[in-house]
Amino acid sequence: MADSRSSHSSRSTDKHSQSNFDVDYVIDYTIPPNESAEAEASFAQLIDALSSAGFATEVRPGRTPSSLLIFVKLASQSLLQSQIHRARVQDWLYGVRPDAPPAPPSPSAADGGTNDKTGDDSMARYFADDEPVTEAERLRLAYMLITLPRNEGGAGVTPGSGQWRFVKRVFPLHDGAFNKRWIAEWSQKYNLDEADIGRIRDRFGERVAFYFAFLQSYFAFLLFPAAFGFAAWLLLGPFSWLYAVVNCLWAVVFFEHWKMKEVDLAVQWGVRGVSKIQLPRPQFKFEREGVDPVTGEVVKVFSPYKRLARQLLQVPFAAACAAALGSVIASCFAIEIFITEVYNGPFKQYLTFLPTVLLTVFNPTLTTLLTRLAEKLTEFENYDTHDAHQASFVRKVFVINFITSYLGIFLTAFVYVPFGKILVPYLDVFQLTAQQFTTEGKPLPTKSWQINPDRLTKQVMYFTVTAQIINLATEFIVPHAKRKVFKTVEKVQSEFSEKSTEYRPPKDQPEEADFLERVRDEAELEEYDVTIDYREMVVQFGYLSLFSVVWPLTACSFLVNNWVEARSDAMKIATNCQRPIPWRADSIGPWLDALGFLSWLGSLTSAALVFLYHSNGSGIPDGSPSEIKGWALLLAILFSEHVYLVVQLVVRGLVRKLDSPGLQKERRERFAMRKRMFERMAQTDVSAAVGGPGVGGGEVLEKITREALEDEARRLSVAGEGTPEKMFWLRQRGAGEAIQVGRALIAQVRSPERRPDLRPLTRRRQATISSIDSFS
Amino acid sequence: MADSRSSHSSRSTDKHSQSNFDVDYVIDYTIPPNESAEAEASFAQLIDALSSAGFATEVRPGRTPSSLLIFVKLASQSLLQSQIHRARVQDWLYGVRPDAPPAPPSPSAADGGTNDKTGDDSMARYFADDEPVTEAERLRLAYMLITLPRNEGGAGVTPGSGQWRFVKRVFPLHDGAFNKRWIAEWSQKYNLDEADIGRIRDRFGERVAFYFAFLQSYFAFLLFPAAFGFAAWLLLGPFSWLYAVVNCLWAVVFFEHWKMKEVDLAVQWGVRGVSKIQLPRPQFKFEREGVDPVTGEVVKVFSPYKRLARQLLQVPFAAACAAALGSVIASCFAIEIFITEVYNGPFKQYLTFLPTVLLTVFNPTLTTLLTRLAEKLTEFENYDTHDAHQASFVRKVFVINFITSYLGIFLTAFVYVPFGKILVPYLDVFQLTAQQFTTEGKPLPTKSWQINPDRLTKQVMYFTVTAQIINLATEFIVPHAKRKVFKTVEKVQSEFSEKSTEYRPPKDQPEEADFLERVRDEAELEEYDVTIDYREMVVQFGYLSLFSVVWPLTACSFLVNNWVEARSDAMKIATNCQRPIPWRADSIGPWLDALGFLSWLGSLTSAALVFLYHSNGSGIPDGSPSEIKGWALLLAILFSEHVYLVVQLVVRGLVRKLDSPGLQKERRERFAMRKRMFERMAQTDVSAAVGGPGVGGGEVLEKITREALEDEARRLSVAGEGTPEKMFWLRQRGAGEAIQVGRALIAQVRSPERRPDLRPLTRRRQATISSIDSFS
């Protein structure tokens, strides 16, 4: 906490060359030449809107004449602080915080502008002492204020849509000093701890912090399968059932542990349950405005049945993905087999690369197309909140990635090798085709068909080592290089245009020039999308869970990869992307389901792989399906799956019993809140007089009981005789008499012959007479 | 609500013969003759404790000399009301209520006894107007006050354990008038509605009400499979895959619907989340006292590892149950097959009943033994809360009942019929045995072995019709008859003892005699255990889910049975059992898991049954396992299970989107609470001045922005030139100038050749000069 505060205060005190000039957000405003009149009108509205919402604005030219940079900052501290207080109260009301935030100390200080300074100071001290405001919180609230509808106090600016279609982007500026320190620190550290993640959280918000926390947790958990996998590789060889069991168990433990860890972090960061506070999606198109039957507010309604019907399009979408990607992969696969294992003619050394080339051309193209289709489809489903939209999109992305990543191995493992013999007729087609390329009636040389059992291992190794390295390169190095090239090109172009008189960009003030140049650079960077990073890790987890039994070293490769991954992702955020808007999150969201699915599917594939490939001592099946007993394979899968599900239940039960710092914190806060409330109650409440706890309470009660009885007796005497009900309760006056009567009755048990010596009375007038008489 | 209030007030106004004399609880106190001294001492402590906790007490003799009846009522209304307020505040703090209960109107009214009456009245009016106090709430709080530890304000009486081992039971008295009305109403109604369940809730608490709500919901849902089953029975015959699919789908929908309904009811009844407020179990034995690291309170600790080790005993326990019950069932099964289908000798007509006799003797005996063992085991696991104890016990009971209920059918369906041919060698043993009973060297007549394919259908029909009727009889009629017989015997005995001089029970006051006689009767009734009723329904659901594909009329039988069941259960509570203590609950608890398990298992058994028995057109398999393709059967099961799981996910997703009265109520309450809080905030908060919503806010902000800037300019002029950061934000003063600058820049795009005509200024002293100059 001390750290985050100091880093916050550094924001305004560090006056080195990398200062951000107190800018909260930069708005990248584009002016299409054919719409410049509309852009101008919209620009004026934009500045007005921002200024009414409480922002100070400055305008500077962008890099090209068709872009403006609008610099925005919250005009006053008191506005920020009232926003913070408001947001914290909202958190409390939605159950994110257990307790209400204390009221600000001097609300009157912000009434006018004259004493703004002193108000600011006392407020700042108050916030800093109690709960420091992190940079992430400040930036998030500023962004909320920019995008919130005007009737909720915001500027109502929704980048890219409708009236604001000229607003290309709204982005905060990188903190150069922090980024430098961050990269330097992480590249020297072997292991990242919670403080490191906490610093990310304070800067980039919980959404990004959750990714790094997940990555770190996954990395730490990988140590075990890496060590065990190495041992298994040495001692057990591939397709070991022991490795498969341990691997599945590990996946379960990791998954359940992360679910707990996630909650723990959310509580520690004070964001547990923020997903309940839904951000409305500005792109949401409503059919009609209705009145909420519950709250009486006007709400925008879109028919849920219509949405459901649209969601059903996911099924043909998934089928289309499977068909399109599947046919590409299967064809490349078939071509590859043909060339490497059947074809033996000329140019073989070049043709070997043909399937790879085809895959590298078609696969990303198709993936991009399908991803864009997924985007369209999600847009069409028309969700009213960000989270629902994102979750739906992630589901579709997962389907695409599942097919592109795993289908090849599935084909090899469960079609090519076991059903190889059945494939022979189809391969005859290949041979026939090959024989058509006859030169002077002589058939092209073809090898005789043989199943290549190494294929599976090679394929898994490719995906777990080579593909990971390629991925790292394309993710980090390629954009970097691309940007360098573009910049050079641009420079040359601008030098050329400078010579022409067509457009001369206005000169910057010398003291701002460096800063503006940096901002213009940042404006050209891509937006950071944490989804891509999650996707990569989840796909990787899938290889480990589904196929690592083929090659137990998988986890070792991932361990090395992920160490680099965490650093390269940090580098990516710091240098290759715009600074992300620090959104909150209370979990890794829809990816959790994907992890659970892959972990479960792993129990099926591992069992099937072990069963199919382990039976032969050499680990090499001969590929004839008749010898593999179908019922035994299915029984193995069925058994493995159900053992998995039972183990998952047990692990879940055990993990739930563990304590964690976050849960302790939550319990402590809730307990403190309850205690305070009860204490406050005890001071003013009737319970203090009547039912108060402690030894002293008894005497008070005794008195009251007696008083109540006397009171009742008095009322009774007024009403005359009293009903039987009244009489019933007056036979024994107070505890003493009840004990007396009881003792007499008990005495009868002890010595039944000695009956209590009590004179019979005909009818009693006074209730005060010992009621034991009534039993004579 | 109006109803519950009137029924509450009727408690004190109805003065007919069935009045309960305002008694809250009756304590049945036993005095064992050999411990009468201890019992006497403990009795005095008991009265003292009750009286200090605020109870009025009356003692009367029990039916036998070794029992006393202690009548207990809350001494004053104000005590009750302070308890209610306290409990409601606790509910709020635990998140059960969305909002705090309003403070009582006149806390000073309860300070003394003199103005108790007026205080009572105003308090009573307050509670009645806002949230009426139901009888269930009153009784629950009174019971809590009896059992709560003394340091928490209660009497600390824990029936049956330690110091209070002479306290046999603490029970409330039946409300005869209500019960009569209740039974009369229900027996004339076809369908029970929410108001009926609500009345149960007001009298017997949520735990009992949830049972009836579940029963009613299940009954309503049964209409569909009954109708569809009847149609399937007419048109499709047994083992129809269509029926199996529809049945599984129905089970999923019912299960998911109930999960939602449960939450809905809990919210409507204001008990959502009460399971978080755990009642400590007085029988809990702690190892040591520790200090809670979070709350700092002294807590009783029992090592969780020790408990885990003890919980592991559940595995051998389940195995023992399976072995014991399984061997009994399997032996009886074997004997039955032998006698009905192999044996053909003398006494066959009598011997046919032998297995049934054996089962009826051994099965309940073993079940009782195992249930007692389960109780012991659960006791040994030593849970610290009631709910955990109950959940663990229910799990074990479910295992026992699963075996006794379904194992027989499982054996027939999946062992006897399909593997009949393999059983032949074992049946030879039977024949050999039979042949040993030779009379004069002639072997006994035995039939040749044939599998009886009707067996399965007959067995399912037995369990779904005959067994249900028997169950109903043993549950309701037998205890009734038993009690009648016992009472006659007792009467004869007491008449006999009256003639002897050994013990003469003391005569009751005439006006109390009827009442006391009734209480003595109720003291002899059994405690109502809702677990038994749930068990019955869950087992019934299991037959429907697992085996109804064998005989599609199953649901029709259950529909009729459950109509009677609801009424007979009501009768049971009203006449055969003591009035239950009105505990709260927010769900049907551990039975929900059992329902989910049975529903899931149904997808497996249905697929297997259809696959095994449908293939032959006649529905009669020939029983040879070689002809049943193992892999196809397993594939069918695997497929069915996964379709089931996917359908479950989809249905869950859909059900979650439904709205319900309870959820609406919750949303309304939470919304009202938030709105009130925000309004309160807006009145006192800085946000009202700075960031307040509405159109007016903009002007205020504009002013402040400008003021803030002027303020900054003033500070700047004091500090001299100012830093580049300061200068940056002062180039454009306010929104107007920013718009001006932007417009000029945009104009360049429109007509690039016409550059803005702005005089270059060397260096500006004053920030007030339009900052557009800086771009010249």
GROMACS .gro file of C-alpha atoms in nm, chain A residues 405-605:
model
  201
  405SER     CA    1  -0.478  -2.590  -3.223
  406TYR     CA    2  -0.587  -2.943  -3.151
  407LEU     CA    3  -0.761  -3.085  -3.456
  408GLY     CA    4  -0.435  -3.184  -3.626
  409ILE     CA    5  -0.321  -3.389  -3.330
  410PHE     CA    6  -0.668  -3.538  -3.287
  411LEU     CA    7  -0.661  -3.650  -3.648
  412THR     CA    8  -0.321  -3.814  -3.608
  413ALA     CA    9  -0.394  -3.976  -3.275
  414PHE     CA   10  -0.747  -4.097  -3.325
  415VAL     CA   11  -0.791  -4.128  -3.701
  416TYR     CA   12  -0.461  -4.162  -3.883
  417VAL     CA   13  -0.284  -4.415  -3.663
  418PRO     CA   14  -0.566  -4.637  -3.536
  419PHE     CA   15  -0.765  -4.640  -3.859
  420GLY     CA   16  -0.466  -4.627  -4.089
  421LYS     CA   17  -0.552  -4.957  -4.251
  422ILE     CA   18  -0.899  -4.834  -4.336
  423LEU     CA   19  -0.738  -4.530  -4.495
  424VAL     CA   20  -0.564  -4.752  -4.749
  425PRO     CA   21  -0.837  -4.729  -5.015
  426TYR     CA   22  -0.820  -4.351  -4.994
  427LEU     CA   23  -0.445  -4.364  -5.025
  428ASP     CA   24  -0.494  -4.568  -5.336
  429VAL     CA   25  -0.653  -4.256  -5.474
  430PHE     CA   26  -0.328  -4.081  -5.397
  431GLN     CA   27  -0.133  -4.352  -5.569
  432LEU     CA   28  -0.363  -4.337  -5.865
  433THR     CA   29  -0.319  -3.965  -5.879
  434ALA     CA   30   0.053  -4.009  -5.854
  435GLN     CA   31   0.045  -4.265  -6.127
  436GLN     CA   32  -0.136  -4.021  -6.353
  437PHE     CA   33   0.174  -3.806  -6.357
  438THR     CA   34   0.333  -4.060  -6.577
  439THR     CA   35   0.631  -3.977  -6.785
  440GLU     CA   36   0.619  -4.192  -7.093
  441GLY     CA   37   0.383  -4.445  -6.944
  442LYS     CA   38   0.611  -4.513  -6.651
  443PRO     CA   39   0.435  -4.450  -6.314
  444LEU     CA   40   0.585  -4.201  -6.077
  445PRO     CA   41   0.782  -4.371  -5.806
  446THR     CA   42   0.568  -4.412  -5.490
  447LYS     CA   43   0.661  -4.574  -5.164
  448SER     CA   44   0.445  -4.854  -5.032
  449TRP     CA   45   0.206  -4.727  -4.766
  450GLN     CA   46   0.307  -4.756  -4.401
  451ILE     CA   47   0.175  -4.583  -4.098
  452ASN     CA   48   0.435  -4.360  -3.942
  453PRO     CA   49   0.393  -4.396  -3.566
  454ASP     CA   50   0.642  -4.119  -3.487
  455ARG     CA   51   0.409  -3.870  -3.646
  456LEU     CA   52   0.209  -3.811  -3.329
  457THR     CA   53   0.512  -3.744  -3.113
  458LYS     CA   54   0.664  -3.515  -3.375
  459GLN     CA   55   0.342  -3.324  -3.407
  460VAL     CA   56   0.306  -3.276  -3.031
  461MET     CA   57   0.667  -3.164  -3.010
  462TYR     CA   58   0.611  -2.919  -3.290
  463PHE     CA   59   0.310  -2.764  -3.117
  464THR     CA   60   0.470  -2.752  -2.775
  465VAL     CA   61   0.813  -2.619  -2.872
  466THR     CA   62   0.837  -2.477  -3.221
  467ALA     CA   63   0.490  -2.325  -3.231
  468GLN     CA   64   0.545  -2.160  -2.894
  469ILE     CA   65   0.864  -1.997  -3.012
  470ILE     CA   66   0.700  -1.883  -3.335
  471ASN     CA   67   0.414  -1.747  -3.133
  472LEU     CA   68   0.645  -1.550  -2.908
  473ALA     CA   69   0.817  -1.405  -3.211
  474THR     CA   70   0.501  -1.306  -3.394
  475GLU     CA   71   0.353  -1.164  -3.081
  476PHE     CA   72   0.641  -0.947  -2.975
  477ILE     CA   73   0.921  -0.914  -3.228
  478VAL     CA   74   0.718  -0.884  -3.547
  479PRO     CA   75   0.502  -0.586  -3.438
  480HIS     CA   76   0.814  -0.419  -3.306
  481ALA     CA   77   0.997  -0.462  -3.634
  482LYS     CA   78   0.689  -0.369  -3.831
  483ARG     CA   79   0.659  -0.046  -3.641
  484LYS     CA   80   1.025   0.036  -3.699
  485VAL     CA   81   0.985  -0.016  -4.071
  486PHE     CA   82   0.665   0.186  -4.087
  487LYS     CA   83   0.827   0.466  -3.897
  488THR     CA   84   1.118   0.483  -4.136
  489VAL     CA   85   0.881   0.483  -4.430
  490GLU     CA   86   0.677   0.754  -4.269
  491LYS     CA   87   0.982   0.963  -4.202
  492VAL     CA   88   1.089   0.942  -4.560
  493GLN     CA   89   0.738   1.029  -4.668
  494SER     CA   90   0.711   1.322  -4.432
  495GLU     CA   91   1.051   1.448  -4.542
  496PHE     CA   92   0.924   1.430  -4.892
  497SER     CA   93   0.598   1.606  -4.807
  498GLU     CA   94   0.788   1.870  -4.613
  499LYS     CA   95   0.954   1.967  -4.932
  500SER     CA   96   0.621   1.999  -5.102
  501THR     CA   97   0.400   2.286  -4.995
  502GLU     CA   98   0.091   2.074  -4.958
  503TYR     CA   99   0.087   2.035  -4.581
  504ARG     CA  100   0.328   2.161  -4.323
  505PRO     CA  101   0.251   2.037  -3.974
  506PRO     CA  102   0.255   2.320  -3.726
  507LYS     CA  103   0.564   2.339  -3.509
  508ASP     CA  104   0.531   2.242  -3.145
  509GLN     CA  105   0.638   2.465  -2.863
  510PRO     CA  106   0.994   2.361  -2.781
  511GLU     CA  107   0.920   2.260  -2.420
  512GLU     CA  108   0.634   2.036  -2.538
  513ALA     CA  109   0.792   1.898  -2.852
  514ASP     CA  110   0.938   1.582  -2.699
  515PHE     CA  111   0.624   1.508  -2.507
  516LEU     CA  112   0.398   1.559  -2.808
  517GLU     CA  113   0.624   1.341  -3.023
  518ARG     CA  114   0.593   1.066  -2.763
  519VAL     CA  115   0.216   1.100  -2.751
  520ARG     CA  116   0.196   1.086  -3.129
  521ASP     CA  117   0.396   0.766  -3.119
  522GLU     CA  118   0.167   0.619  -2.856
  523ALA     CA  119  -0.139   0.717  -3.054
  524GLU     CA  120  -0.018   0.493  -3.334
  525LEU     CA  121   0.031   0.189  -3.113
  526GLU     CA  122  -0.221  -0.090  -3.100
  527GLU     CA  123  -0.470  -0.131  -2.822
  528TYR     CA  124  -0.370  -0.394  -2.570
  529ASP     CA  125  -0.610  -0.686  -2.572
  530VAL     CA  126  -0.571  -0.915  -2.273
  531THR     CA  127  -0.794  -1.172  -2.445
  532ILE     CA  128  -0.514  -1.262  -2.685
  533ASP     CA  129  -0.275  -1.332  -2.400
  534TYR     CA  130  -0.530  -1.541  -2.211
  535ARG     CA  131  -0.607  -1.734  -2.525
  536GLU     CA  132  -0.245  -1.822  -2.570
  537MET     CA  133  -0.210  -1.952  -2.216
  538VAL     CA  134  -0.536  -2.146  -2.224
  539VAL     CA  135  -0.440  -2.312  -2.551
  540GLN     CA  136  -0.105  -2.400  -2.399
  541PHE     CA  137  -0.275  -2.550  -2.095
  542GLY     CA  138  -0.479  -2.755  -2.339
  543TYR     CA  139  -0.170  -2.913  -2.494
  544LEU     CA  140  -0.049  -3.005  -2.151
  545SER     CA  141  -0.379  -3.146  -2.039
  546LEU     CA  142  -0.479  -3.321  -2.359
  547PHE     CA  143  -0.161  -3.451  -2.519
  548SER     CA  144   0.135  -3.426  -2.285
  549VAL     CA  145   0.114  -3.800  -2.221
  550VAL     CA  146   0.256  -3.836  -2.574
  551TRP     CA  147   0.567  -3.641  -2.482
  552PRO     CA  148   0.615  -3.589  -2.109
  553LEU     CA  149   0.870  -3.310  -2.158
  554THR     CA  150   0.586  -3.079  -2.265
  555ALA     CA  151   0.570  -2.906  -1.928
  556CYS     CA  152   0.947  -2.837  -1.930
  557SER     CA  153   0.911  -2.656  -2.259
  558PHE     CA  154   0.616  -2.456  -2.127
  559LEU     CA  155   0.801  -2.368  -1.811
  560VAL     CA  156   1.080  -2.203  -2.008
  561ASN     CA  157   0.835  -2.046  -2.248
  562ASN     CA  158   0.623  -1.894  -1.974
  563TRP     CA  159   0.915  -1.737  -1.795
  564VAL     CA  160   0.988  -1.551  -2.115
  565GLU     CA  161   0.617  -1.500  -2.182
  566ALA     CA  162   0.557  -1.302  -1.864
  567ARG     CA  163   0.846  -1.069  -1.950
  568SER     CA  164   0.759  -1.036  -2.314
  569ASP     CA  165   0.398  -0.961  -2.226
  570ALA     CA  166   0.519  -0.694  -1.989
  571MET     CA  167   0.739  -0.555  -2.268
  572LYS     CA  168   0.447  -0.570  -2.505
  573ILE     CA  169   0.227  -0.365  -2.275
  574ALA     CA  170   0.507  -0.121  -2.200
  575THR     CA  171   0.634  -0.062  -2.551
  576ASN     CA  172   0.419  -0.220  -2.820
  577CYS     CA  173   0.075  -0.118  -2.703
  578GLN     CA  174  -0.112   0.183  -2.579
  579ARG     CA  175  -0.147   0.189  -2.208
  580PRO     CA  176  -0.463  -0.009  -2.132
  581ILE     CA  177  -0.757   0.152  -1.959
  582PRO     CA  178  -0.737   0.011  -1.605
  583TRP     CA  179  -1.062  -0.185  -1.587
  584ARG     CA  180  -1.154  -0.383  -1.284
  585ALA     CA  181  -1.228  -0.755  -1.290
  586ASP     CA  182  -1.295  -1.016  -1.025
  587SER     CA  183  -1.180  -1.320  -1.218
  588ILE     CA  184  -1.026  -1.431  -1.542
  589GLY     CA  185  -1.383  -1.449  -1.665
  590PRO     CA  186  -1.497  -1.683  -1.940
  591TRP     CA  187  -1.151  -1.837  -1.972
  592LEU     CA  188  -1.213  -2.020  -1.649
  593ASP     CA  189  -1.477  -2.232  -1.820
  594ALA     CA  190  -1.238  -2.301  -2.105
  595LEU     CA  191  -0.973  -2.420  -1.857
  596GLY     CA  192  -1.224  -2.646  -1.683
  597PHE     CA  193  -1.336  -2.788  -2.016
  598LEU     CA  194  -0.980  -2.863  -2.128
  599SER     CA  195  -0.893  -3.016  -1.795
  600TRP     CA  196  -1.197  -3.246  -1.819
  601LEU     CA  197  -1.133  -3.333  -2.183
  602GLY     CA  198  -0.778  -3.422  -2.081
  603SER     CA  199  -0.912  -3.705  -1.870
  604LEU     CA  200  -1.074  -3.851  -2.181
  605THR     CA  201  -0.790  -3.804  -2.427
   0.00000   0.00000   0.00000
